[in-house]
Coordinates of C-alpha atoms in Angstrom, one line a residue:
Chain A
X776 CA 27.5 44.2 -194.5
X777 CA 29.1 45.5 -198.0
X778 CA 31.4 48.6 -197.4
X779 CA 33.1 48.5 -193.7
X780 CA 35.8 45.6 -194.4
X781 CA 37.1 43.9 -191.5
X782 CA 39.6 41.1 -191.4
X783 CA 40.8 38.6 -190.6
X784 CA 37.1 37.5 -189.8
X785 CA 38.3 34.8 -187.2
X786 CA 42.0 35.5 -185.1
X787 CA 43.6 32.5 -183.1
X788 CA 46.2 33.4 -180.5
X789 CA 48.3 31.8 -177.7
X790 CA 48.2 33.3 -174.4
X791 CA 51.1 36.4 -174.4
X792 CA 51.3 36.9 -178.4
X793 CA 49.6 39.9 -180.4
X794 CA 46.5 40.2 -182.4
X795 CA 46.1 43.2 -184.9
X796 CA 42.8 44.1 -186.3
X797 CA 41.9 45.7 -189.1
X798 CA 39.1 47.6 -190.6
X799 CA 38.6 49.6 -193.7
X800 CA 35.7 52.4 -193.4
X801 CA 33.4 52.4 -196.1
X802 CA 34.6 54.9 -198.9
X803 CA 34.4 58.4 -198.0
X804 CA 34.0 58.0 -194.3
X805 CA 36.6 59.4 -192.0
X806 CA 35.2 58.0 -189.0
X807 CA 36.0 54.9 -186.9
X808 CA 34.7 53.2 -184.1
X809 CA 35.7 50.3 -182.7
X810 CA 33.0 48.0 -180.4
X811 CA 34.1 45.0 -178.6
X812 CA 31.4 42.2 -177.9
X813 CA 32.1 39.8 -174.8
X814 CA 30.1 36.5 -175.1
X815 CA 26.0 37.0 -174.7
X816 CA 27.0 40.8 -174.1
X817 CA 25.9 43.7 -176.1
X818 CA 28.8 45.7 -177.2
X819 CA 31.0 48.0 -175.5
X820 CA 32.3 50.9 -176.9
X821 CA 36.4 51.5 -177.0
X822 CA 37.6 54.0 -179.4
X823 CA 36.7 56.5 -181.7
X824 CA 39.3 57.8 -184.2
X825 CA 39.4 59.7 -187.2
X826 CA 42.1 60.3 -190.0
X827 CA 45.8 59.8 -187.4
X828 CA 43.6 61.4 -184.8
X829 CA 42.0 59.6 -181.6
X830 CA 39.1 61.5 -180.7
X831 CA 38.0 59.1 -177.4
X832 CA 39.4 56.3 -176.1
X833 CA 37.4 56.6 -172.9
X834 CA 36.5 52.6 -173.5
X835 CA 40.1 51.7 -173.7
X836 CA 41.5 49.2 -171.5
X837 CA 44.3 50.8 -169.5
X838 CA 47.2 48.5 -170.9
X839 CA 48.1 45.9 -173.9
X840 CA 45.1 47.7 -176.4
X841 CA 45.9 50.7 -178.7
X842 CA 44.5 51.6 -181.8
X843 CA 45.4 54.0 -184.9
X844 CA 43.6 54.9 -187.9
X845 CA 46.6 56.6 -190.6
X846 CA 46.3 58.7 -193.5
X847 CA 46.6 56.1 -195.7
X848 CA 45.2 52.3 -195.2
X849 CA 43.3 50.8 -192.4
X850 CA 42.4 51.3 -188.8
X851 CA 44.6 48.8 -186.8
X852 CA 43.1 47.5 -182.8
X853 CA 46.3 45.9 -181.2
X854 CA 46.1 44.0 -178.5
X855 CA 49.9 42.8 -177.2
X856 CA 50.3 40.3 -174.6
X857 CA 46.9 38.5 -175.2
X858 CA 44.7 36.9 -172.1
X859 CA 42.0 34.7 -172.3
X860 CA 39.7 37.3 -171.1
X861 CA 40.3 39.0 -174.9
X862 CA 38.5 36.4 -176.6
X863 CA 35.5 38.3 -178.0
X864 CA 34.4 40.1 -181.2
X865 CA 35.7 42.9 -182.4
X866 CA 33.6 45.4 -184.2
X867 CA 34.2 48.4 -186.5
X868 CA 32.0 50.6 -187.6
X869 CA 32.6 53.7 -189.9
X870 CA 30.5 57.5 -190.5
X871 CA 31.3 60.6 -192.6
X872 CA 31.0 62.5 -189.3
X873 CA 27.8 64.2 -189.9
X874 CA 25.6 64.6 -186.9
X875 CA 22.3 63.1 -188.3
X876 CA 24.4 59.9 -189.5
X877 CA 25.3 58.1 -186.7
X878 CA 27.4 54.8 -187.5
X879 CA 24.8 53.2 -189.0
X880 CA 27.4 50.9 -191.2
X881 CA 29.3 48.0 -189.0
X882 CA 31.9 45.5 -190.5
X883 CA 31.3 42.0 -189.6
X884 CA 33.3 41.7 -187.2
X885 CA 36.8 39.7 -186.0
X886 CA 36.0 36.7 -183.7
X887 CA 39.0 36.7 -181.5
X888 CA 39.8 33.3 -179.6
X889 CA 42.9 32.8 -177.1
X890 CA 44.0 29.8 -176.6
Chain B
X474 CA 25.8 59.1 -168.9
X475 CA 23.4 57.3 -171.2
X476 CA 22.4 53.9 -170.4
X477 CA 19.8 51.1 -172.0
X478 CA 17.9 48.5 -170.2
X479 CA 16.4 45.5 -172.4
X480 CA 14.7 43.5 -169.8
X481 CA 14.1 40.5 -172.2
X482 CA 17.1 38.4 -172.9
X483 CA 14.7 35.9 -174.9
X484 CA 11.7 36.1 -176.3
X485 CA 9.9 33.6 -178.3
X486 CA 7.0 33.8 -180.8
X487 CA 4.8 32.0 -183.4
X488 CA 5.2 32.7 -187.0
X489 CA 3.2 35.6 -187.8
X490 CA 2.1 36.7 -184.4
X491 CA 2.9 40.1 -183.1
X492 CA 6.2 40.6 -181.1
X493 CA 7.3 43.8 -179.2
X494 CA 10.9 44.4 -177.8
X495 CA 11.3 46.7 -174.8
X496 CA 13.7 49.5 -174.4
X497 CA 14.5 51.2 -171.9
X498 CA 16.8 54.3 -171.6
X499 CA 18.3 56.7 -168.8
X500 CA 19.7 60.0 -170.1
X501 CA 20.1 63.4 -168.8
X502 CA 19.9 65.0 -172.3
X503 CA 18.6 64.7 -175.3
X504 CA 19.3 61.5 -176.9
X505 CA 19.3 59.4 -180.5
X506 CA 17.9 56.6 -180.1
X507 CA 18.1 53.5 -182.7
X508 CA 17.7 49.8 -182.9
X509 CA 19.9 47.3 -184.4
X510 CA 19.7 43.3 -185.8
X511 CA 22.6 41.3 -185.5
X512 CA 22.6 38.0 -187.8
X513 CA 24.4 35.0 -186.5
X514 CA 28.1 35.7 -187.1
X515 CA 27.1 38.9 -188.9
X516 CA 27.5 42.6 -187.7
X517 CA 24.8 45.0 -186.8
X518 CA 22.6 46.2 -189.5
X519 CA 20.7 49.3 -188.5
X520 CA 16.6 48.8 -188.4
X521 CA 15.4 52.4 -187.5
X522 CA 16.7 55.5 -185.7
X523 CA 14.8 58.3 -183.6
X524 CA 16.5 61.7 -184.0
X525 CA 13.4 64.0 -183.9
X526 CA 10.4 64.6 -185.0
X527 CA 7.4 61.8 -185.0
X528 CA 7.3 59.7 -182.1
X529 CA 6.9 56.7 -184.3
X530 CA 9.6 55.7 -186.3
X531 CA 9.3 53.1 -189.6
X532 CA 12.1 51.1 -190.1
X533 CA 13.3 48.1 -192.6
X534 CA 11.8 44.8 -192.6
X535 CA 8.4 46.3 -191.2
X536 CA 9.5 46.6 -187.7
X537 CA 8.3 49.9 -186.1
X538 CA 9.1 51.8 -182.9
X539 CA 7.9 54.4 -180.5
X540 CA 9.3 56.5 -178.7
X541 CA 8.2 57.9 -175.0
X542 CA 10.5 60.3 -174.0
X543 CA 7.9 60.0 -170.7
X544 CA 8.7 56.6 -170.0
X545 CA 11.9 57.0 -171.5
X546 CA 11.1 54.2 -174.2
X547 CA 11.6 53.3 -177.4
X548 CA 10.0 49.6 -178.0
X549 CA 10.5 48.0 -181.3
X550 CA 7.3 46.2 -182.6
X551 CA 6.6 44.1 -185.4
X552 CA 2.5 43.3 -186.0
X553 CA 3.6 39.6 -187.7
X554 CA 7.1 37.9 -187.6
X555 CA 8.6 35.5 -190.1
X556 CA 11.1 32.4 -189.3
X557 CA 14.1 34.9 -190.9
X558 CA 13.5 37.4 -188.0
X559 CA 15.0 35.3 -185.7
X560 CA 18.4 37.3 -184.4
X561 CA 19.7 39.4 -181.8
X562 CA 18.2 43.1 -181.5
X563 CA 20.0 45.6 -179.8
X564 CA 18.9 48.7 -178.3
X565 CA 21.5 51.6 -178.4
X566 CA 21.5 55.3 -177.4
X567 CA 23.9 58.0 -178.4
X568 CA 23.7 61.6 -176.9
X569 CA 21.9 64.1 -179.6
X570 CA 23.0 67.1 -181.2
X571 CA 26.3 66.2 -181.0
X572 CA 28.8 65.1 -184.0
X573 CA 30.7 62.3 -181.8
X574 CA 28.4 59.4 -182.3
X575 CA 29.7 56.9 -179.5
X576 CA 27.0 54.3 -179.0
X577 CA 25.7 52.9 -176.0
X578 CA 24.2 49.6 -176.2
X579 CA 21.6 47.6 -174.4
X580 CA 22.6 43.6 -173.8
X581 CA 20.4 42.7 -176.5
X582 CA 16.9 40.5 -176.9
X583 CA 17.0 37.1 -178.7
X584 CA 14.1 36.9 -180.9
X585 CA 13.4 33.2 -181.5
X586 CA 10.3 32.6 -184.6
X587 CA 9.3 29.0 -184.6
X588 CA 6.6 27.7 -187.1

């Protein structure tokens, strides 16, 4: 999937360290969403941010997860305090906003595993 | 609140036989409506999207879908398969006419092409 850049593509952690994802949106898109996919799940929905705005973070677990998207450089999922029940992949996906265009362009994904 | 159904978790085929993936939505306004193909370890590439207009909807790779906003449907069909269409299709719906593009997806269908 050329344009949305996501890395690292594959995040080891110990039970009660952090993980920080990142994802660039393809040039010239303002929009981010972030999608997390639990093992033979489809994927969930967690936060949608633009430029050091978050729009909805509706999907948002209550505690540990928080996510930012500054002026300048990527979006950033942090997850503090890690659990086993984290391990999943992590999705981003990126629009210019416009209606019509729904995210159609997805990074590859971070593949999350807690030890 | 939007919702998808895919009743088929697995579905296996012959090489070059037909296939048809069932969708199922539950909205109370109008919706997009779109399916994706996830590779293994890949993100989700986009494969068509219903916004308006014609009730059948072309999309890459010669898949095709309908949608039945009676049956509240949107089945993705392909008239004959080939061994590299073996991957995970999701079903996702986002509410229409609206510039916040959260998706809603369906828990996918594993399409599995043998010779």
């Amino acid at each position: 999937n050329a344009g949305v850049m996501q890395n690292p593509r594959h995040l080891v952690r110990r039970r009660g360290q952090e993980a920080r994802l990142r994802c660039s949106p393809m040039k010239g898109h303002s929009h981010v969403y972030w999608y997390r996919q639990l093992p033979e799940e489809g994927l969930k929905f967690m936060v949608y941010l633009q430029k050091e705005n978050i729009i909805d973070e509706s999907g948002m677990p209550k505690e540990r997860f928080s996510a930012e998207f500054p002026k300048e450089g990527p979006s950033i999922l942090r997850i503090q305090q890690v659990v086993r029940g984290d391990s999943a992949a992590y999705f981003c996906a990126s629009s210019d906003g416009t209606p019509d265009l729904q995210p159609q362009h997805f990074g590859d994904g971070t593949r999350l595993s807690i030890l | 609140a939007q919702s998808v159904t895919q009743l088929d978790s697995q579905v296996p085929v012959f090489e070059e036989a037909p296939v048809e993936l069932r969708c199922n939505y539950s909205s109370s306004v109008s919706v997009y409506l779109f399916w994706y193909v996830q590779y293994p370890n890949q993100g989700l590439q986009l494969l068509l999207k219903y916004l308006s207009g014609s009730t059948l909807v072309k999309g890459i790779n010669g898949f095709e879908a309908e949608f039945n906003k009676s049956q509240t449907s949107f089945h993705l069909r392909k008239p004959s398969v080939h061994i590299s269409d073996t991957a995970e299709y999701f079903c996702a719906v986002t509410k229409g006419n609206t510039g916040f593009q959260k998706l809603v997806f369906g828990t996918g269908t594993r399409l599995l092409v043998s010779p």
